[in-house]
Amino acid sequence: SLLLKGGTHPLLFRDGSLSISNLGAAFSKWKVQLLNSSLIVDGTVKQGEMNLSTSGSIDLKNIHPLLQLPFFPDSIRKQADEVHDLAGGAEVRLTWSGRMEQGFNAIREGEISLKGISLRHQKLPLPLSQVEGRILFSPQQIQWNRLRGRLEESTFILSGLFPRSPIGPGETGDGNLRRLSLHFTSNFLDLDALFPKKEEASPAPFEKIGEWLSLWTIEGKIEVEKGKFRNFNFKNFKCEMKRVDGKLTIQPLELKAFQGDLWGETWIQPGEKGIRFEIKPRLSHMEAPSLLRILLKK
């Protein structure tokens, strides 16, 4: 057993072997336990290069003491420090290959199964809770398989693919774009909480959107049963996105509000400065006074 400085519970080394030299360390079926967490480690960490396989179950509430182990680099500890109030469990089976400073980016393949996860992240406006699902890793992509959870009152189910290989210098054209595939569904989506109103309105970052569209192509669907945004309540929102002739097309785009229907289509593409876009909306049987109040903000 080993009680790390600042720790409250000792690490228990249950089985396996650890070899250390001036080049690094080698692990052979090295089983480490901390409270309800148990991890088996195989492989080497030598001269800053990781070649490891890890498997086991982790109680995320006590993850920080585990990250103090010598085979976790400072970059992983730094990424973990951005997460607060972490709780829940995870089953992991991962292979790591790469430089220590790559942190979680050194994961080559495997999967993480999440069970009842809750957390607050510095880059998210709301805390996540009740997160379940699987994250699959391969050298080419990261896949979310029916990842479900809550953002306060909002619910979501997310499936998708995220590419891992970056675009090389000078690579342009649709064939070299990074492709993001997703399917997002929600029973209720509170956009006011996700995008809180600021006291001073800032101009829309069209240049950043244009730059992003020049590097990425999106394919996917979004379906929301009920939602709200700036006192605008809607239901049965549906849209489908894909890239056609250099444009991100959203078709169909439809929702119900004010006792009527809105449907149509739109496209967006990067321009010389910012973006170019076209919207073709159609309205049917909507209550005129309610619609005008939203449009005129009165």
Coordinates of C-alpha atoms in Angstrom, one line a residue, residues 6-278:
G6 CA -2.1 15.0 0.3
G7 CA -4.2 11.8 -0.2
T8 CA -6.8 10.5 2.2
H9 CA -6.9 6.8 1.2
P10 CA -3.9 4.5 0.3
L11 CA -3.4 2.9 -3.1
L12 CA -3.3 -0.9 -2.8
F13 CA -1.1 -2.9 -5.2
R14 CA -2.8 -6.2 -5.4
D15 CA -0.9 -8.1 -8.0
G16 CA 1.6 -8.0 -10.9
S17 CA 5.1 -6.5 -11.2
L18 CA 6.7 -3.1 -11.8
S19 CA 10.2 -2.7 -13.1
I20 CA 12.0 0.7 -13.0
S21 CA 15.2 1.8 -14.6
N22 CA 16.8 5.1 -15.7
L23 CA 15.0 4.6 -19.1
G24 CA 11.5 4.4 -17.5
A25 CA 9.1 1.8 -16.1
A26 CA 7.6 -1.5 -17.2
F27 CA 4.3 -2.9 -15.9
S28 CA 3.1 -6.5 -16.1
K29 CA -0.5 -7.1 -15.1
W30 CA 0.0 -4.5 -12.4
K31 CA -3.3 -4.2 -10.4
V32 CA -3.9 -1.0 -8.5
Q33 CA -6.9 -0.5 -6.2
L34 CA -8.2 2.7 -4.6
L35 CA -11.5 2.4 -2.6
N36 CA -14.0 1.1 -5.3
S37 CA -11.7 1.7 -8.2
S38 CA -9.5 -1.1 -9.7
L39 CA -7.2 -0.8 -12.7
I40 CA -4.9 -3.3 -14.4
V41 CA -1.9 -1.9 -16.3
D42 CA 0.4 -3.6 -18.9
G43 CA 3.2 -2.1 -20.9
T44 CA 6.0 0.4 -20.7
V45 CA 6.7 4.1 -20.2
K46 CA 10.2 4.8 -21.5
Q47 CA 11.9 8.1 -22.4
G48 CA 8.6 9.9 -22.6
E49 CA 6.9 7.3 -24.8
M50 CA 3.8 5.4 -23.6
N51 CA 2.8 1.9 -24.8
L52 CA 0.2 0.8 -22.3
S53 CA -3.0 -1.1 -22.0
T54 CA -5.4 -0.3 -19.1
S55 CA -8.6 -2.0 -18.1
G56 CA -10.8 -1.9 -15.0
S57 CA -13.6 -0.1 -13.3
I58 CA -13.3 3.5 -11.8
D59 CA -15.3 5.4 -9.3
L60 CA -14.9 8.9 -10.7
K61 CA -15.4 10.6 -7.4
N62 CA -12.0 9.4 -6.4
I63 CA -10.2 9.7 -9.7
H64 CA -7.8 12.5 -8.7
P65 CA -5.6 10.3 -6.5
L66 CA -5.3 7.8 -9.3
L67 CA -4.0 10.5 -11.6
Q68 CA -1.1 11.0 -9.3
L69 CA 0.4 7.7 -10.3
P70 CA 3.7 8.1 -12.2
F71 CA 2.4 6.8 -15.6
F72 CA -0.1 9.6 -15.9
P73 CA 1.6 12.8 -17.4
D74 CA 1.1 16.3 -16.2
S75 CA -1.1 17.1 -19.3
I76 CA -3.7 14.6 -18.1
R77 CA -3.7 16.1 -14.6
K78 CA -4.2 19.6 -16.1
Q79 CA -7.1 18.4 -18.2
A80 CA -8.7 16.7 -15.1
D81 CA -8.3 20.0 -13.1
E82 CA -10.9 21.6 -15.5
V83 CA -13.5 19.2 -14.2
H84 CA -15.3 19.7 -10.9
D85 CA -17.8 17.8 -8.8
L86 CA -17.1 14.6 -10.7
A87 CA -19.2 11.5 -9.7
G88 CA -20.3 8.3 -11.2
G89 CA -18.6 5.2 -12.5
A90 CA -16.8 4.1 -15.7
E91 CA -15.6 0.8 -17.2
V92 CA -12.5 1.3 -19.2
R93 CA -10.5 -0.8 -21.7
L94 CA -7.9 1.4 -23.4
T95 CA -4.7 1.2 -25.3
W96 CA -2.3 4.1 -25.1
S97 CA 0.5 4.9 -27.6
G98 CA 2.4 8.2 -27.9
R99 CA 4.2 10.9 -26.1
M100 CA 3.4 11.4 -22.4
E101 CA 2.6 15.1 -23.0
Q102 CA -0.2 14.1 -25.4
G103 CA -2.4 13.2 -22.4
F104 CA -5.8 11.8 -23.3
N105 CA -4.9 12.3 -27.0
A106 CA -2.5 9.3 -26.7
I107 CA -5.5 6.9 -26.4
R108 CA -5.2 4.8 -29.6
E109 CA -8.2 2.4 -29.2
G110 CA -10.7 0.9 -26.8
E111 CA -13.8 2.0 -25.1
I112 CA -15.2 3.8 -22.0
S113 CA -18.7 2.9 -20.6
L114 CA -20.2 5.6 -18.5
K115 CA -22.6 5.0 -15.7
G116 CA -24.5 7.8 -13.9
I117 CA -21.9 10.5 -14.5
S118 CA -22.2 14.0 -13.2
L119 CA -19.7 16.9 -13.5
R120 CA -19.1 20.6 -14.0
H121 CA -16.6 21.6 -16.7
Q122 CA -15.1 25.0 -17.1
K123 CA -16.1 25.1 -20.8
L124 CA -19.8 24.1 -20.3
P125 CA -22.4 26.7 -19.1
L126 CA -24.4 24.0 -17.2
P127 CA -23.5 21.0 -15.1
L128 CA -23.9 17.6 -16.8
S129 CA -25.8 14.8 -14.9
Q130 CA -27.2 11.3 -15.4
V131 CA -24.8 10.6 -18.3
E132 CA -24.8 7.1 -19.6
G133 CA -23.4 5.5 -22.8
R134 CA -20.3 4.4 -24.5
I135 CA -17.4 6.2 -26.1
L136 CA -15.4 4.2 -28.6
F137 CA -11.8 5.0 -29.7
S138 CA -9.9 4.0 -32.8
P139 CA -6.9 5.5 -34.5
Q140 CA -9.1 7.2 -37.1
Q141 CA -12.1 8.5 -35.0
I142 CA -13.9 8.8 -31.7
Q143 CA -17.5 7.5 -31.6
W144 CA -20.3 8.3 -29.2
N145 CA -22.9 5.5 -29.0
R146 CA -26.2 6.7 -27.6
L147 CA -24.7 9.0 -25.0
R148 CA -27.6 10.3 -22.9
G149 CA -27.8 12.7 -20.1
R150 CA -29.1 16.0 -18.7
L151 CA -28.0 19.7 -18.8
E152 CA -30.2 20.9 -15.8
E153 CA -33.7 20.6 -17.2
S154 CA -32.6 19.8 -20.8
T155 CA -32.3 16.2 -21.9
F156 CA -30.3 14.7 -24.8
I157 CA -29.3 11.6 -26.6
L158 CA -26.2 11.9 -28.8
S159 CA -24.6 9.5 -31.3
G160 CA -21.9 10.5 -33.7
L161 CA -18.4 10.2 -35.1
F162 CA -15.5 12.6 -34.6
P163 CA -12.3 12.3 -36.8
R164 CA -9.0 12.3 -35.0
S165 CA -6.6 13.0 -38.0
P166 CA -6.0 16.8 -38.5
I167 CA -5.9 18.4 -41.9
G168 CA -2.4 18.9 -43.2
P169 CA -0.9 22.3 -44.3
G170 CA -2.3 23.3 -47.7
E171 CA -5.0 20.7 -47.8
T172 CA -8.2 22.2 -49.1
G173 CA -11.4 21.1 -50.9
D174 CA -14.3 19.0 -49.8
G175 CA -12.3 15.8 -50.0
N176 CA -9.9 17.0 -47.3
L177 CA -12.5 18.3 -44.9
R178 CA -12.8 16.8 -41.4
R179 CA -16.2 15.1 -41.2
L180 CA -18.4 15.3 -38.2
S181 CA -21.5 13.0 -38.1
L182 CA -24.1 13.3 -35.3
H183 CA -27.6 12.5 -34.4
F184 CA -29.0 14.6 -31.5
T185 CA -32.4 14.1 -29.9
S186 CA -34.0 15.8 -26.9
N187 CA -37.4 15.6 -25.2
F188 CA -36.9 19.1 -23.8
L189 CA -34.2 21.7 -24.7
D190 CA -33.9 24.9 -22.8
L191 CA -31.7 27.1 -25.1
D192 CA -32.0 30.1 -22.7
A193 CA -30.0 28.2 -20.1
L194 CA -27.5 27.0 -22.7
F195 CA -27.0 30.4 -24.2
P196 CA -27.7 33.0 -21.5
K197 CA -28.6 36.5 -22.6
K198 CA -25.6 38.9 -22.1
E199 CA -26.0 42.5 -20.9
E200 CA -24.2 43.8 -23.9
A201 CA -24.9 42.2 -27.2
S202 CA -21.8 41.3 -29.2
P203 CA -21.7 40.9 -33.0
A204 CA -22.1 37.4 -34.3
P205 CA -18.7 35.8 -35.0
F206 CA -19.3 35.2 -38.7
E207 CA -15.6 35.1 -39.5
K208 CA -15.1 32.3 -37.1
I209 CA -18.1 30.4 -38.4
G210 CA -16.7 30.8 -42.0
E211 CA -13.3 29.6 -40.9
W212 CA -14.9 26.6 -39.2
L213 CA -17.0 25.7 -42.3
S214 CA -13.9 25.8 -44.5
L215 CA -12.4 23.1 -42.4
W216 CA -15.4 20.9 -41.5
T217 CA -18.3 19.2 -43.1
I218 CA -21.3 18.1 -41.0
E219 CA -23.8 15.4 -41.6
G220 CA -26.6 14.6 -39.2
K221 CA -30.0 15.2 -37.7
I222 CA -31.4 17.2 -34.8
E223 CA -34.8 16.4 -33.3
V224 CA -36.3 18.2 -30.3
E225 CA -39.7 17.3 -29.0
K226 CA -40.2 20.6 -27.0
G227 CA -37.9 23.6 -26.5
K228 CA -37.7 27.3 -25.7
F229 CA -35.5 30.3 -26.5
R230 CA -36.1 33.9 -25.5
N231 CA -39.8 33.3 -24.7
F232 CA -40.3 31.4 -27.9
N233 CA -41.8 28.0 -27.2
F234 CA -41.7 25.5 -29.9
K235 CA -42.1 21.7 -30.5
N236 CA -41.5 19.0 -33.0
F237 CA -38.3 20.7 -34.2
K238 CA -36.5 18.7 -36.9
C239 CA -33.6 19.5 -39.2
E240 CA -31.2 17.5 -41.4
M241 CA -27.7 18.8 -42.3
K242 CA -25.3 17.8 -45.1
R243 CA -22.7 19.4 -47.4
V244 CA -23.7 19.9 -51.1
D245 CA -21.5 21.7 -53.6
G246 CA -19.4 23.4 -50.9
K247 CA -22.5 24.5 -48.9
L248 CA -23.8 23.3 -45.6
T249 CA -27.5 22.7 -46.4
I250 CA -30.2 22.4 -43.8
Q251 CA -33.2 20.7 -45.3
P252 CA -35.8 20.0 -44.2
L253 CA -36.1 22.6 -41.4
E254 CA -39.4 22.5 -39.5
L255 CA -41.1 23.2 -36.2
K256 CA -44.5 24.0 -34.6
A257 CA -45.2 27.2 -32.7
F258 CA -48.1 29.7 -32.0
Q259 CA -50.6 27.1 -33.1
G260 CA -49.0 26.9 -36.6
D261 CA -46.1 25.5 -38.6
L262 CA -42.8 26.8 -39.8
W263 CA -40.8 24.9 -42.4
G264 CA -38.2 25.7 -45.1
E265 CA -34.6 25.3 -46.0
T266 CA -31.3 27.1 -45.8
W267 CA -27.7 26.9 -46.8
I268 CA -24.5 28.4 -45.4
Q269 CA -21.0 28.6 -46.9
P270 CA -17.8 30.4 -46.0
G271 CA -17.1 33.7 -47.8
E272 CA -14.1 35.9 -48.3
K273 CA -14.9 37.6 -44.9
G274 CA -17.4 35.6 -42.8
I275 CA -20.2 33.6 -44.4
R276 CA -22.8 33.7 -47.2
F277 CA -26.2 32.2 -46.5
E278 CA -29.8 32.0 -47.8

